[in-house]
PDB file of C-alpha atoms in Angstrom:
ATOM      1  CA  MET I   1       0.000   0.000   0.000  1.00  0.00           C
ATOM      2  CA  SER I   2       1.396   3.443  -0.909  1.00  0.00           C
ATOM      3  CA  ASP I   3       1.744   6.232   1.600  1.00  0.00           C
ATOM      4  CA  ILE I   4      -0.554   9.204   1.245  1.00  0.00           C
ATOM      5  CA  ASP I   5       1.123  12.605   1.180  1.00  0.00           C
ATOM      6  CA  TRP I   6      -1.326  14.438   3.450  1.00  0.00           C
ATOM      7  CA  ASN I   7       0.523  17.737   3.155  1.00  0.00           C
ATOM      8  CA  ALA I   8       0.297  17.696  -0.629  1.00  0.00           C
ATOM      9  CA  LEU I   9      -3.351  16.693  -0.452  1.00  0.00           C
ATOM     10  CA  ALA I  10      -4.130  19.551   1.958  1.00  0.00           C
ATOM     11  CA  GLU I  11      -2.261  22.040  -0.233  1.00  0.00           C
ATOM     12  CA  GLN I  12      -4.129  20.867  -3.320  1.00  0.00           C
ATOM     13  CA  ALA I  13      -7.471  21.240  -1.519  1.00  0.00           C
ATOM     14  CA  GLY I  14      -6.524  24.735  -0.341  1.00  0.00           C
ATOM     15  CA  ASN I  15      -5.536  25.758  -3.858  1.00  0.00           C
ATOM     16  CA  GLN I  16      -8.819  24.427  -5.242  1.00  0.00           C
ATOM     17  CA  THR I  17     -10.753  26.380  -2.615  1.00  0.00           C
ATOM     18  CA  ASP I  18      -8.853  29.553  -3.511  1.00  0.00           C
ATOM     19  CA  THR I  19      -9.612  29.011  -7.188  1.00  0.00           C
ATOM     20  CA  ASP I  20     -13.296  28.368  -6.485  1.00  0.00           C
ATOM     21  CA  LEU I  21     -13.571  31.603  -4.467  1.00  0.00           C
ATOM     22  CA  LYS I  22     -11.948  33.650  -7.231  1.00  0.00           C
ATOM     23  CA  ASN I  23     -14.145  32.058  -9.890  1.00  0.00           C
ATOM     24  CA  GLN I  24     -17.315  32.754  -7.905  1.00  0.00           C
ATOM     25  CA  LEU I  25     -16.329  36.391  -7.307  1.00  0.00           C
ATOM     26  CA  ALA I  26     -15.521  36.759 -11.000  1.00  0.00           C
ATOM     27  CA  SER I  27     -18.919  35.367 -11.964  1.00  0.00           C
ATOM     28  CA  LEU I  28     -20.677  37.876  -9.684  1.00  0.00           C
ATOM     29  CA  THR I  29     -18.709  40.877 -10.916  1.00  0.00           C
ATOM     30  CA  SER I  30     -17.089  42.044 -14.115  1.00  0.00           C
ATOM     31  CA  LEU I  31     -13.663  41.302 -12.638  1.00  0.00           C
ATOM     32  CA  LYS I  32     -11.207  38.768 -13.980  1.00  0.00           C
ATOM     33  CA  THR I  33      -9.768  36.148 -11.619  1.00  0.00           C
ATOM     34  CA  VAL I  34      -6.322  37.773 -11.977  1.00  0.00           C
ATOM     35  CA  GLU I  35      -7.756  41.075 -10.724  1.00  0.00           C
ATOM     36  CA  ILE I  36      -9.467  39.322  -7.819  1.00  0.00           C
ATOM     37  CA  ASP I  37      -6.256  37.538  -6.903  1.00  0.00           C
ATOM     38  CA  SER I  38      -4.462  40.887  -6.991  1.00  0.00           C
ATOM     39  CA  PHE I  39      -6.817  42.811  -4.717  1.00  0.00           C
ATOM     40  CA  ILE I  40      -7.115  39.923  -2.252  1.00  0.00           C
ATOM     41  CA  SER I  41      -3.338  39.868  -2.074  1.00  0.00           C
ATOM     42  CA  GLU I  42      -3.103  43.666  -1.792  1.00  0.00           C
ATOM     43  CA  SER I  43      -5.596  43.783   1.060  1.00  0.00           C
ATOM     44  CA  LYS I  44      -3.711  40.990   2.888  1.00  0.00           C
ATOM     45  CA  ILE I  45      -6.912  39.175   3.804  1.00  0.00           C
ATOM     46  CA  THR I  46      -7.313  35.437   4.069  1.00  0.00           C
ATOM     47  CA  ASN I  47      -9.891  33.785   1.858  1.00  0.00           C
ATOM     48  CA  ALA I  48     -11.826  32.762   4.962  1.00  0.00           C
ATOM     49  CA  ASN I  49     -12.001  36.375   6.118  1.00  0.00           C
ATOM     50  CA  ALA I  50     -12.920  37.560   2.614  1.00  0.00           C
ATOM     51  CA  VAL I  51     -15.874  35.182   2.715  1.00  0.00           C
ATOM     52  CA  LYS I  52     -16.849  36.562   6.151  1.00  0.00           C
ATOM     53  CA  VAL I  53     -16.839  40.110   4.745  1.00  0.00           C
ATOM     54  CA  LEU I  54     -19.011  39.040   1.815  1.00  0.00           C
ATOM     55  CA  GLN I  55     -21.405  37.277   4.185  1.00  0.00           C
ATOM     56  CA  GLN I  56     -21.736  40.452   6.265  1.00  0.00           C
ATOM     57  CA  ILE I  57     -22.435  42.497   3.139  1.00  0.00           C
ATOM     58  CA  ASN I  58     -25.076  39.999   2.076  1.00  0.00           C
ATOM     59  CA  ASP I  59     -26.795  39.774   5.483  1.00  0.00           C
ATOM     60  CA  ALA I  60     -30.100  41.570   4.879  1.00  0.00           C
ATOM     61  CA  SER I  61     -31.043  41.372   8.547  1.00  0.00           C
ATOM     62  CA  LEU I  62     -28.290  43.799   9.599  1.00  0.00           C
ATOM     63  CA  ALA I  63     -28.367  47.575   9.390  1.00  0.00           C
ATOM     64  CA  ASN I  64     -25.492  49.289   7.597  1.00  0.00           C
ATOM     65  CA  ASN I  65     -23.925  50.372  10.893  1.00  0.00           C
ATOM     66  CA  GLN I  66     -24.011  46.798  12.153  1.00  0.00           C
ATOM     67  CA  LYS I  67     -22.397  45.576   8.929  1.00  0.00           C
ATOM     68  CA  ALA I  68     -19.689  48.222   9.193  1.00  0.00           C
ATOM     69  CA  THR I  69     -18.934  47.237  12.789  1.00  0.00           C
ATOM     70  CA  ALA I  70     -18.850  43.533  11.936  1.00  0.00           C
ATOM     71  CA  ILE I  71     -16.547  44.106   8.951  1.00  0.00           C
ATOM     72  CA  SER I  72     -14.216  46.313  10.995  1.00  0.00           C
ATOM     73  CA  ASN I  73     -13.815  43.401  13.433  1.00  0.00           C
ATOM     74  CA  ILE I  74     -12.622  41.051  10.667  1.00  0.00           C
ATOM     75  CA  GLN I  75      -8.853  41.152  10.234  1.00  0.00           C
ATOM     76  CA  ASN I  76      -8.094  43.189   7.078  1.00  0.00           C
ATOM     77  CA  GLY I  77     -11.833  43.290   6.341  1.00  0.00           C
ATOM     78  CA  VAL I  78     -12.014  47.035   5.755  1.00  0.00           C
ATOM     79  CA  GLY I  79      -9.017  47.005   3.419  1.00  0.00           C
ATOM     80  CA  PHE I  80     -10.544  44.175   1.431  1.00  0.00           C
ATOM     81  CA  LEU I  81     -13.883  45.969   1.219  1.00  0.00           C
ATOM     82  CA  VAL I  82     -12.245  49.184   0.014  1.00  0.00           C
ATOM     83  CA  LYS I  83     -10.275  47.298  -2.660  1.00  0.00           C
ATOM     84  CA  LEU I  84     -13.407  45.424  -3.729  1.00  0.00           C
ATOM     85  CA  VAL I  85     -15.481  48.569  -4.013  1.00  0.00           C
ATOM     86  CA  SER I  86     -12.733  50.383  -5.921  1.00  0.00           C
ATOM     87  CA  LYS I  87     -12.664  47.547  -8.471  1.00  0.00           C
ATOM     88  CA  VAL I  88     -16.434  47.194  -8.823  1.00  0.00           C
ATOM     89  CA  VAL I  89     -17.456  50.860  -8.866  1.00  0.00           C
TER      90      VAL I  89
END
C-alpha cells in the first residue's frame, strides 16, 4: 500500500478552494480572476475572512452600521472591502 502525502493533499485542496472563491467572485462581478487575486493579495486578507466580509455584506437582517462594525472586526476586512469597491465601482 502506498503512503498518502497528506501535506500535498491539503495544499491541493486549499488551492482548489482559492480558485473556487476567485471564480465565484468573477462570476458575480465584471472582474477577472487575476484582478481578484491581486486585490485579495493587496488587502492581505485570508480567503476565509474575505468570505466573512461578503457574508456580512449579504446579510439583509443587519443595518449598515451593524455591517460596518462587523466588517471592521474582521482582520483586514475594511481594506478588502475598500479594494473590492474600488474595483467594482
